[in-house]
Amino acid sequence: MKTRYAHGKPRLVLIGNGMAGIRTLEELLAIAPDRYDISVIGEENHGNYNRIMLSPVLAGEKNVDQIILNGDDWYAQNNVQLFKGEKAVQIDRIHRRIHTASGLIIPYDKLILATGSRPARIAVPGNDLSNILTFREIRDVNRMLQLSRQLRHVAVIGGGLLGLEAANGLRQQGMQVTVVHSSHYLLNKQLDETAGRLLEKTLRAKGIDFCMNARTSRISGDEHGNARAVHFSDGR
């Protein structure tokens, strides 16, 4: 027996305006373009963009407009209502509606959760000081670019792929960059030691410094609450 909806087409709500969620909608629209009344709740003030390409934006090789995958016109053409800058804070499963931080109430019949992940902050004293940034969203990149015009030195904690991409981008913005890595060679989960050390040599030639075998124990700040130094468990 088919469910009858008093309001017409079933209301499909997607929480999360990222690559996975919007790709799901693209596939759904290709199969059944008129089946649902679709809404998207996105915490950022942008259409769907290629998060993988944030590193070239940080490096100044691309701008934000060049990494947008689905602009405002795509949502309009496909009759998808996009709630930009809205954070979903509660799912009322009994009444089937979403509450947002700004007070909106968005009803749904079908719900997709595609909120992705959140970057983890290193769990040490001082991790809540100002000017400690994560690297996942456009606003993170914008803040890094802003600070790169005001400050000189930056420490990047983590010598994995994302950390090295951030380090390279900030170096291209003219900052003095030091990568802090807990292992004795870079990309230790992807490379063997020989390759990791060759990579370090190449990046040092580009002007990036490294603190290897460095386990962060705390971060200290100045009188204004801004991060100023990274302290390691071996006393450095």
GROMACS .gro file of C-alpha atoms in nm:
model
  236
    1MET     CA    1   0.000   0.000   0.000
    2LYS     CA    2   0.142   0.337  -0.100
    3THR     CA    3   0.160   0.621   0.149
    4ARG     CA    4  -0.047   0.926   0.052
    5TYR     CA    5   0.101   1.266   0.132
    6ALA     CA    6  -0.152   1.539   0.207
    7HIS     CA    7   0.101   1.803   0.103
    8GLY     CA    8   0.176   1.649  -0.238
    9LYS     CA    9   0.516   1.500  -0.316
   10PRO     CA   10   0.710   1.345  -0.026
   11ARG     CA   11   0.952   1.591   0.131
   12LEU     CA   12   1.314   1.477   0.115
   13VAL     CA   13   1.557   1.664   0.337
   14LEU     CA   14   1.934   1.627   0.312
   15ILE     CA   15   2.139   1.742   0.611
   16GLY     CA   16   2.486   1.815   0.479
   17ASN     CA   17   2.573   2.003   0.162
   18GLY     CA   18   2.897   1.818   0.094
   19MET     CA   19   3.022   1.609  -0.195
   20ALA     CA   20   2.869   1.275  -0.088
   21GLY     CA   21   2.524   1.413  -0.011
   22ILE     CA   22   2.491   1.619  -0.327
   23ARG     CA   23   2.621   1.330  -0.538
   24THR     CA   24   2.337   1.123  -0.391
   25LEU     CA   25   2.088   1.389  -0.499
   26GLU     CA   26   2.239   1.404  -0.848
   27GLU     CA   27   2.188   1.030  -0.891
   28LEU     CA   28   1.834   1.050  -0.750
   29LEU     CA   29   1.741   1.341  -0.978
   30ALA     CA   30   1.874   1.150  -1.279
   31ILE     CA   31   1.648   0.854  -1.197
   32ALA     CA   32   1.338   1.031  -1.067
   33PRO     CA   33   1.363   1.409  -1.112
   34ASP     CA   34   1.006   1.483  -0.998
   35ARG     CA   35   0.959   1.230  -0.723
   36TYR     CA   36   1.052   1.442  -0.420
   37ASP     CA   37   1.023   1.794  -0.287
   38ILE     CA   38   1.391   1.836  -0.194
   39SER     CA   39   1.556   2.061   0.064
   40VAL     CA   40   1.922   2.077   0.168
   41ILE     CA   41   2.049   2.211   0.499
   42GLY     CA   42   2.410   2.329   0.475
   43GLU     CA   43   2.611   2.480   0.760
   44GLU     CA   44   2.842   2.671   0.525
   45ASN     CA   45   2.747   2.978   0.322
   46HIS     CA   46   2.840   2.819  -0.009
   47GLY     CA   47   2.703   2.577  -0.262
   48ASN     CA   48   2.858   2.234  -0.286
   49TYR     CA   49   3.232   2.252  -0.352
   50ASN     CA   50   3.527   2.020  -0.404
   51ARG     CA   51   3.683   1.995  -0.058
   52ILE     CA   52   3.985   1.816  -0.203
   53MET     CA   53   4.077   2.135  -0.389
   54LEU     CA   54   4.107   2.352  -0.078
   55SER     CA   55   4.484   2.306  -0.083
   56PRO     CA   56   4.526   2.482  -0.422
   57VAL     CA   57   4.304   2.765  -0.290
   58LEU     CA   58   4.531   2.801   0.012
   59ALA     CA   59   4.835   2.801  -0.215
   60GLY     CA   60   4.683   3.075  -0.431
   61GLU     CA   61   4.662   2.848  -0.736
   62LYS     CA   62   4.280   2.858  -0.748
   63ASN     CA   63   4.002   3.071  -0.603
   64VAL     CA   64   3.684   2.958  -0.430
   65ASP     CA   65   3.465   3.008  -0.739
   66GLN     CA   66   3.683   2.761  -0.931
   67ILE     CA   67   3.617   2.476  -0.688
   68ILE     CA   68   3.237   2.515  -0.667
   69LEU     CA   69   3.073   2.200  -0.802
   70ASN     CA   70   2.708   2.303  -0.771
   71GLY     CA   71   2.634   2.674  -0.776
   72ASP     CA   72   2.307   2.848  -0.691
   73ASP     CA   73   2.183   2.792  -1.046
   74TRP     CA   74   2.204   2.412  -1.007
   75TYR     CA   75   1.981   2.416  -0.698
   76ALA     CA   76   1.733   2.647  -0.873
   77GLN     CA   77   1.725   2.443  -1.195
   78ASN     CA   78   1.655   2.124  -1.001
   79ASN     CA   79   1.398   2.282  -0.766
   80VAL     CA   80   1.617   2.209  -0.465
   81GLN     CA   81   1.574   2.451  -0.176
   82LEU     CA   82   1.911   2.523  -0.016
   83PHE     CA   83   1.926   2.654   0.338
   84LYS     CA   84   2.272   2.811   0.344
   85GLY     CA   85   2.446   2.885   0.670
   86GLU     CA   86   2.196   2.679   0.867
   87LYS     CA   87   2.306   2.429   1.130
   88ALA     CA   88   2.071   2.141   1.209
   89VAL     CA   89   2.061   2.102   1.586
   90GLN     CA   90   1.770   1.864   1.648
   91ILE     CA   91   1.585   1.588   1.464
   92ASP     CA   92   1.229   1.544   1.589
   93ARG     CA   93   1.163   1.192   1.468
   94ILE     CA   94   0.813   1.177   1.615
   95HIS     CA   95   0.687   1.480   1.423
   96ARG     CA   96   0.940   1.440   1.141
   97ARG     CA   97   1.094   1.783   1.142
   98ILE     CA   98   1.438   1.940   1.167
   99HIS     CA   99   1.518   2.229   1.400
  100THR     CA  100   1.804   2.461   1.305
  101ALA     CA  101   2.020   2.686   1.520
  102SER     CA  102   1.847   2.998   1.383
  103GLY     CA  103   1.502   2.868   1.477
  104LEU     CA  104   1.383   2.727   1.145
  105ILE     CA  105   1.162   2.418   1.152
  106ILE     CA  106   1.188   2.210   0.834
  107PRO     CA  107   0.948   1.913   0.796
  108TYR     CA  108   1.049   1.593   0.622
  109ASP     CA  109   0.911   1.259   0.507
  110LYS     CA  110   1.247   1.114   0.404
  111LEU     CA  111   1.575   1.219   0.562
  112ILE     CA  112   1.936   1.176   0.449
  113LEU     CA  113   2.223   1.243   0.689
  114ALA     CA  114   2.548   1.322   0.506
  115THR     CA  115   2.726   1.549   0.749
  116GLY     CA  116   3.078   1.416   0.695
  117SER     CA  117   3.344   1.437   0.963
  118ARG     CA  118   3.494   1.702   1.188
  119PRO     CA  119   3.869   1.757   1.225
  120ALA     CA  120   4.009   1.649   1.561
  121ARG     CA  121   4.201   1.901   1.770
  122ILE     CA  122   4.504   1.760   1.943
  123ALA     CA  123   4.408   1.685   2.303
  124VAL     CA  124   4.669   1.886   2.492
  125PRO     CA  125   4.654   2.190   2.723
  126GLY     CA  126   4.624   2.511   2.524
  127ASN     CA  127   4.438   2.364   2.230
  128ASP     CA  128   4.162   2.624   2.276
  129LEU     CA  129   4.389   2.927   2.227
  130SER     CA  130   4.321   3.168   1.942
  131ASN     CA  131   4.495   3.125   1.607
  132ILE     CA  132   4.482   2.746   1.628
  133LEU     CA  133   4.311   2.636   1.309
  134THR     CA  134   4.187   2.317   1.151
  135PHE     CA  135   4.187   2.257   0.775
  136ARG     CA  136   3.858   2.133   0.637
  137GLU     CA  137   3.635   2.416   0.513
  138ILE     CA  138   3.648   2.732   0.304
  139ARG     CA  139   3.628   2.944   0.618
  140ASP     CA  140   3.938   2.764   0.752
  141VAL     CA  141   4.127   2.858   0.436
  142ASN     CA  142   4.002   3.217   0.449
  143ARG     CA  143   4.121   3.247   0.809
  144MET     CA  144   4.461   3.101   0.721
  145LEU     CA  145   4.500   3.346   0.434
  146GLN     CA  146   4.401   3.635   0.659
  147LEU     CA  147   4.654   3.536   0.925
  148SER     CA  148   4.927   3.477   0.666
  149ARG     CA  149   4.910   3.849   0.586
  150GLN     CA  150   4.945   3.943   0.953
  151LEU     CA  151   5.180   3.684   1.104
  152ARG     CA  152   5.516   3.538   1.007
  153HIS     CA  153   5.559   3.193   1.163
  154VAL     CA  154   5.327   2.892   1.155
  155ALA     CA  155   5.354   2.543   1.299
  156VAL     CA  156   5.163   2.262   1.131
  157ILE     CA  157   5.105   1.970   1.367
  158GLY     CA  158   5.093   1.651   1.162
  159GLY     CA  159   5.317   1.534   0.879
  160GLY     CA  160   5.043   1.345   0.697
  161LEU     CA  161   4.907   1.434   0.354
  162LEU     CA  162   4.672   1.712   0.468
  163GLY     CA  163   4.932   1.864   0.699
  164LEU     CA  164   5.191   1.873   0.422
  165GLU     CA  165   4.941   2.029   0.182
  166ALA     CA  166   4.865   2.299   0.440
  167ALA     CA  167   5.237   2.355   0.498
  168ASN     CA  168   5.304   2.389   0.127
  169GLY     CA  169   5.017   2.634   0.079
  170LEU     CA  170   5.121   2.852   0.373
  171ARG     CA  171   5.482   2.850   0.254
  172GLN     CA  172   5.363   2.976  -0.083
  173GLN     CA  173   5.184   3.256   0.103
  174GLY     CA  174   5.524   3.365   0.236
  175MET     CA  175   5.510   3.222   0.587
  176GLN     CA  176   5.794   3.049   0.770
  177VAL     CA  177   5.655   2.699   0.817
  178THR     CA  178   5.758   2.426   1.059
  179VAL     CA  179   5.590   2.086   1.037
  180VAL     CA  180   5.568   1.899   1.367
  181HIS     CA  181   5.550   1.523   1.323
  182SER     CA  182   5.547   1.250   1.586
  183SER     CA  183   5.722   0.991   1.368
  184HIS     CA  184   6.081   0.997   1.247
  185TYR     CA  185   5.979   1.025   0.882
  186LEU     CA  186   5.694   1.184   0.684
  187LEU     CA  187   5.383   1.009   0.557
  188ASN     CA  188   5.477   0.710   0.770
  189LYS     CA  189   5.139   0.547   0.706
  190GLN     CA  190   5.179   0.567   0.328
  191LEU     CA  191   5.554   0.551   0.260
  192ASP     CA  192   5.855   0.353   0.371
  193GLU     CA  193   6.136   0.534   0.550
  194THR     CA  194   6.350   0.589   0.241
  195ALA     CA  195   6.066   0.754   0.050
  196GLY     CA  196   5.963   0.956   0.356
  197ARG     CA  197   6.312   1.098   0.398
  198LEU     CA  198   6.338   1.180   0.028
  199LEU     CA  199   6.010   1.370   0.058
  200GLU     CA  200   6.141   1.560   0.361
  201LYS     CA  201   6.456   1.656   0.167
  202THR     CA  202   6.245   1.785  -0.123
  203LEU     CA  203   6.021   1.992   0.105
  204ARG     CA  204   6.317   2.133   0.298
  205ALA     CA  205   6.454   2.254  -0.036
  206LYS     CA  206   6.127   2.447  -0.076
  207GLY     CA  207   6.187   2.623   0.255
  208ILE     CA  208   5.974   2.413   0.493
  209ASP     CA  209   6.132   2.318   0.826
  210PHE     CA  210   6.055   2.005   1.030
  211CYS     CA  211   6.051   1.890   1.392
  212MET     CA  212   6.055   1.510   1.376
  213ASN     CA  213   5.994   1.264   1.661
  214ALA     CA  214   5.806   1.550   1.824
  215ARG     CA  215   5.508   1.467   2.043
  216THR     CA  216   5.320   1.781   2.137
  217SER     CA  217   5.259   1.806   2.512
  218ARG     CA  218   5.109   2.154   2.534
  219ILE     CA  219   5.061   2.483   2.350
  220SER     CA  220   5.139   2.810   2.527
  221GLY     CA  221   5.003   3.154   2.448
  222ASP     CA  222   5.058   3.523   2.508
  223GLU     CA  223   4.870   3.766   2.729
  224HIS     CA  224   4.604   3.807   2.457
  225GLY     CA  225   4.525   3.435   2.440
  226ASN     CA  226   4.696   3.375   2.106
  227ALA     CA  227   4.901   3.061   2.052
  228ARG     CA  228   5.272   3.135   2.055
  229ALA     CA  229   5.470   2.814   2.113
  230VAL     CA  230   5.439   2.437   2.079
  231HIS     CA  231   5.602   2.234   2.356
  232PHE     CA  232   5.715   1.873   2.312
  233SER     CA  233   5.731   1.588   2.559
  234ASP     CA  234   6.113   1.571   2.528
  235GLY     CA  235   6.150   1.930   2.650
  236ARG     CA  236   6.191   2.109   2.317
   0.00000   0.00000   0.00000
